[in-house]
PDB file of C-alpha atoms in Angstrom:
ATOM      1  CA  UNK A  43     -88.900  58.131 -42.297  1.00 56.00           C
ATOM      2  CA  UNK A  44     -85.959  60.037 -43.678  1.00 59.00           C
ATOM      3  CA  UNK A  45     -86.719  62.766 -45.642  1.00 70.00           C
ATOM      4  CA  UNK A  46     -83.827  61.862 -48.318  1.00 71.00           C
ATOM      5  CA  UNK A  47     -82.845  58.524 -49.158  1.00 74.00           C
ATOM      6  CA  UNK A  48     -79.604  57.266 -47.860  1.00 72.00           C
ATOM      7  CA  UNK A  49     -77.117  56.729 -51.280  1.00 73.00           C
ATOM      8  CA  UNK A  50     -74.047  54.184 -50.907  1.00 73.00           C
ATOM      9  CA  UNK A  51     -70.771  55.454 -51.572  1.00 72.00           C
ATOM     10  CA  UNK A  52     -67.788  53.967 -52.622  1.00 74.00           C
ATOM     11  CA  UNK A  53     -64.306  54.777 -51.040  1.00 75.00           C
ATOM     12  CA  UNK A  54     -60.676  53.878 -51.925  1.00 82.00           C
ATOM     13  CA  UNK A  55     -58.068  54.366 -49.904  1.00 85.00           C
ATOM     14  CA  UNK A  56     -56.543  50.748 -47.803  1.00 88.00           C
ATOM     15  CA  UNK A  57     -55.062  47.460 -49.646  1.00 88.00           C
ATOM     16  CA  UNK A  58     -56.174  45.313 -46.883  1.00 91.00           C
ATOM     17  CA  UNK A  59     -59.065  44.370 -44.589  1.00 88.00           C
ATOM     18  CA  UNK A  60     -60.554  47.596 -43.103  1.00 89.00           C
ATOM     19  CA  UNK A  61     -61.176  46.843 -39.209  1.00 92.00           C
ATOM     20  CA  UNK A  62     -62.866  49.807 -37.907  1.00 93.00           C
ATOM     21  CA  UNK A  63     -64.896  52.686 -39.690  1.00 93.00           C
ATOM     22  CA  UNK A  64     -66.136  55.364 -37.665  1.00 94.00           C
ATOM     23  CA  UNK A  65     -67.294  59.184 -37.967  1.00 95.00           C
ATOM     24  CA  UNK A  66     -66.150  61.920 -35.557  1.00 95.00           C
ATOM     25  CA  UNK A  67     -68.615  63.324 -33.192  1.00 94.00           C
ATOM     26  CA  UNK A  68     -69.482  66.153 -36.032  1.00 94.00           C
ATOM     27  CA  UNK A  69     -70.088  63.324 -38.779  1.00 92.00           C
ATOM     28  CA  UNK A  70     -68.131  65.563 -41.179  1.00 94.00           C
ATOM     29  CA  UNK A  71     -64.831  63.130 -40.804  1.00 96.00           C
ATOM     30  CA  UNK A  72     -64.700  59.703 -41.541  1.00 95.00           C
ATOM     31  CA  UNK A  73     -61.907  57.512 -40.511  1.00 96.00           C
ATOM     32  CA  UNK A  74     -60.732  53.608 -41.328  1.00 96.00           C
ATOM     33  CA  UNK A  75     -58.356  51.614 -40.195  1.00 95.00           C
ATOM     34  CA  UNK A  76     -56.811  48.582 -42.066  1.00 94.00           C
ATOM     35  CA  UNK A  77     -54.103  45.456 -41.770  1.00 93.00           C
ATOM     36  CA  UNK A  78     -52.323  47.175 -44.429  1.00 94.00           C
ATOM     37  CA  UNK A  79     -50.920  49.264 -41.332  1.00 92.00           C
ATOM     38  CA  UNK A  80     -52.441  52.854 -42.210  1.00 95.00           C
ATOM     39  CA  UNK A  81     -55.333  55.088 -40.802  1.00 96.00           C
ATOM     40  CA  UNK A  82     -57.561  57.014 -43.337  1.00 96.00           C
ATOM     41  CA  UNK A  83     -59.289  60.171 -43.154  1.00 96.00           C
ATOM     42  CA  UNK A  84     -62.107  61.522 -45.346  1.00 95.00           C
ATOM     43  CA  UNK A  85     -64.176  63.962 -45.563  1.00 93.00           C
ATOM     44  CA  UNK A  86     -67.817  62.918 -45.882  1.00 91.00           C
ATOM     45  CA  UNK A  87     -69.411  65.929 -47.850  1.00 89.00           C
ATOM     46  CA  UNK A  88     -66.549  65.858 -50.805  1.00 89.00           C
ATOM     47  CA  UNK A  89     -66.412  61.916 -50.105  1.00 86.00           C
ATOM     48  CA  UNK A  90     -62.200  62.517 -50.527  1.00 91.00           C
ATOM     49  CA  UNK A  91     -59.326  60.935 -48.493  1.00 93.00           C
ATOM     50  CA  UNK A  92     -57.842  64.341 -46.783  1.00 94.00           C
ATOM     51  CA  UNK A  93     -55.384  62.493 -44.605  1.00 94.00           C
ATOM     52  CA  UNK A  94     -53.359  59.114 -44.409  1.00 95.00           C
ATOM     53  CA  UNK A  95     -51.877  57.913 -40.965  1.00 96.00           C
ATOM     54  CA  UNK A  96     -48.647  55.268 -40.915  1.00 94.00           C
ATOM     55  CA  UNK A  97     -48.958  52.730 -38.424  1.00 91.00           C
ATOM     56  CA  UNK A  98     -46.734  50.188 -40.001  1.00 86.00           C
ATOM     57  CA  UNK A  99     -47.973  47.470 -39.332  1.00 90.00           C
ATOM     58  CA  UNK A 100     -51.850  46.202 -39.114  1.00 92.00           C
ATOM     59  CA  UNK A 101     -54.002  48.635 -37.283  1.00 92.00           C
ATOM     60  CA  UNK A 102     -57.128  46.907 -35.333  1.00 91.00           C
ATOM     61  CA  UNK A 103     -58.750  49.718 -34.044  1.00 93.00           C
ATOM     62  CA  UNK A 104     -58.825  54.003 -34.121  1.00 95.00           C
ATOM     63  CA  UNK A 105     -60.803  56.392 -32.021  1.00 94.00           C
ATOM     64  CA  UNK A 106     -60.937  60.110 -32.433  1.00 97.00           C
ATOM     65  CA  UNK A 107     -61.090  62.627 -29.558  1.00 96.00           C
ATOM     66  CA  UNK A 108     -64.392  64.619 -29.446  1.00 96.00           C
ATOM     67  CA  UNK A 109     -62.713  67.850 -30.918  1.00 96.00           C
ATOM     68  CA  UNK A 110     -61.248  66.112 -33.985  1.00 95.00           C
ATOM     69  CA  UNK A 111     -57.251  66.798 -33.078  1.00 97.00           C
ATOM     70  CA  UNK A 112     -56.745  63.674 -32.264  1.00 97.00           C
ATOM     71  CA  UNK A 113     -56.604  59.968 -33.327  1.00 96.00           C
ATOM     72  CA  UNK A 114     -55.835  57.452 -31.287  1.00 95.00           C
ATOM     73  CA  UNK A 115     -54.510  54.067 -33.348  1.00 94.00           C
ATOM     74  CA  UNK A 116     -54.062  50.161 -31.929  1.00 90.00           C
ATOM     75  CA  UNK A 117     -51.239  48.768 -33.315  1.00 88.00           C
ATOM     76  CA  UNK A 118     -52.045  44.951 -33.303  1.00 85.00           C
ATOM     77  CA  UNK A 119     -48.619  43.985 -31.787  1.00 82.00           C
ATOM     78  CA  UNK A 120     -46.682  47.027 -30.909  1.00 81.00           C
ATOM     79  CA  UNK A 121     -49.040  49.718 -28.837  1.00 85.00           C
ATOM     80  CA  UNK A 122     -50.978  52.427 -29.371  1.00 90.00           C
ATOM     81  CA  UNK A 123     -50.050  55.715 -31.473  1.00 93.00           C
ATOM     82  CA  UNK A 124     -51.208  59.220 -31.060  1.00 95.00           C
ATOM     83  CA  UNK A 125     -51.914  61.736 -33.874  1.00 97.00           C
ATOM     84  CA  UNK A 126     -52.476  64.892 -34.680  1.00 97.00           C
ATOM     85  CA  UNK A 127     -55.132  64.964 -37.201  1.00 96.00           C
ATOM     86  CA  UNK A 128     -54.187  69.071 -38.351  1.00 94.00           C
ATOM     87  CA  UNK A 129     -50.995  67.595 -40.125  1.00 94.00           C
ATOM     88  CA  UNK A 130     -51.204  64.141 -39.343  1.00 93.00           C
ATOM     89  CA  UNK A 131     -47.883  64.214 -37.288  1.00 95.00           C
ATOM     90  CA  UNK A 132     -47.328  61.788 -34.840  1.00 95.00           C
ATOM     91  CA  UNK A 133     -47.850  62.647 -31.304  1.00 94.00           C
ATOM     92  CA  UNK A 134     -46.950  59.969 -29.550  1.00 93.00           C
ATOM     93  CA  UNK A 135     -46.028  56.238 -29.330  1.00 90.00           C
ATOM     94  CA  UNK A 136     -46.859  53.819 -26.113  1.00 87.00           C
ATOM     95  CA  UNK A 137     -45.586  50.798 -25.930  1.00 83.00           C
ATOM     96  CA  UNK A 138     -48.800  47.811 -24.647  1.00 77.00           C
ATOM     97  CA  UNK A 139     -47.123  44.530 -23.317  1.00 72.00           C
ATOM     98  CA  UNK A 140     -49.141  42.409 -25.493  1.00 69.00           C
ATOM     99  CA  UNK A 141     -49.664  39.633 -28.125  1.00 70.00           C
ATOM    100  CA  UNK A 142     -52.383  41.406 -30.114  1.00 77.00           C
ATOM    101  CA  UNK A 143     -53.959  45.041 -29.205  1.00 80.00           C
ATOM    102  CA  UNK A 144     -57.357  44.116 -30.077  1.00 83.00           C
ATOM    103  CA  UNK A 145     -59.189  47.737 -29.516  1.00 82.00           C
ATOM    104  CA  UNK A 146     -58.084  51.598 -28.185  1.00 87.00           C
ATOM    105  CA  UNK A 147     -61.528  53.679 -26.947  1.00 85.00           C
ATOM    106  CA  UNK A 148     -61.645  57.011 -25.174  1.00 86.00           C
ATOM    107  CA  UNK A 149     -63.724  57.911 -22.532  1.00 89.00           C
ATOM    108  CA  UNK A 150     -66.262  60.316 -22.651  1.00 88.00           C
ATOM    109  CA  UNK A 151     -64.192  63.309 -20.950  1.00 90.00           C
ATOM    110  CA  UNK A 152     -61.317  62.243 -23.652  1.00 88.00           C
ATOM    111  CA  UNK A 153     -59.311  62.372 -20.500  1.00 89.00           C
ATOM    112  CA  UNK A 154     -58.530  58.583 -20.744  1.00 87.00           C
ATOM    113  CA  UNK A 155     -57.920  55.378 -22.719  1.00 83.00           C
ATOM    114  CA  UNK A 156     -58.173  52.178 -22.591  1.00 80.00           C
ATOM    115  CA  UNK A 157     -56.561  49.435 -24.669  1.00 81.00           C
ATOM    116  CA  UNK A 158     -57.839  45.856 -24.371  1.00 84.00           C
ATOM    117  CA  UNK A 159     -55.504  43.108 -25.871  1.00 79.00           C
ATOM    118  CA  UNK A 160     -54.228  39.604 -25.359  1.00 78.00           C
ATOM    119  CA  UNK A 161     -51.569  39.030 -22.520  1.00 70.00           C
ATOM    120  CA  UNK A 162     -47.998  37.886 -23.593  1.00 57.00           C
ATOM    121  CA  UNK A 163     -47.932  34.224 -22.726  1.00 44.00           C
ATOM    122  CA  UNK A 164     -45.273  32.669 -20.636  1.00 38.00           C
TER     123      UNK A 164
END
């Protein structure tokens, strides 16, 4: 039984669908990601948005390296984008030959990604 009772709380911050919602390995980060092409970041104790990632187009899945610098974001039809979550500067874009990126995980070691997604057709 927990000894206090859970509360719900209620968070602004995408215009769209929200696709993923996920906590960092700490649980004091929470992070969303939306078809109104953004990633959010709040922090859970103040229950605030601290930080606001542009994707630019509709974002189907995040993951967050075990340290917190990182977030990793699935572009649904362009790739997958790297940032740094300090300033929220973009590290890095790679391009996935795809129709739809449907999900971006790390592995355990944070040493690698994968990216799973629908083949182009032709």
């Amino acid at each position: 039984m927990l000894s206090t009772p859970m509360q719900p709380t209620y968070m602004t911050g995408h215009s769209r669908p929200v696709r993923k919602v996920m906590h960092n390995i700490d649980g004091d980060l929470l992070f969303t990601c939306s078809d109104d092409g953004s990633a959010c970041m709040y922090d859970t104790k103040l229950c605030v948005r601290t930080g606001v990632f542009e994707i630019k187009e509709a974002c189907k899945s995040i993951d967050v390296t075990k340290d917190s610098k990182y977030l990793f974001a699935a572009a649904i039809t362009f790739g997958i984008y790297i940032f740094k979550i300090e300033d929220g500067s973009k590290m890095a874009t790679l391009e996935v030959n795809s129709i739809m990126n449907k999900q971006v995980e790390l592995d355990y070691s944070d040493k690698e990604f994968f990216v799973l997604s629908d083949e182009k057709g032709g």
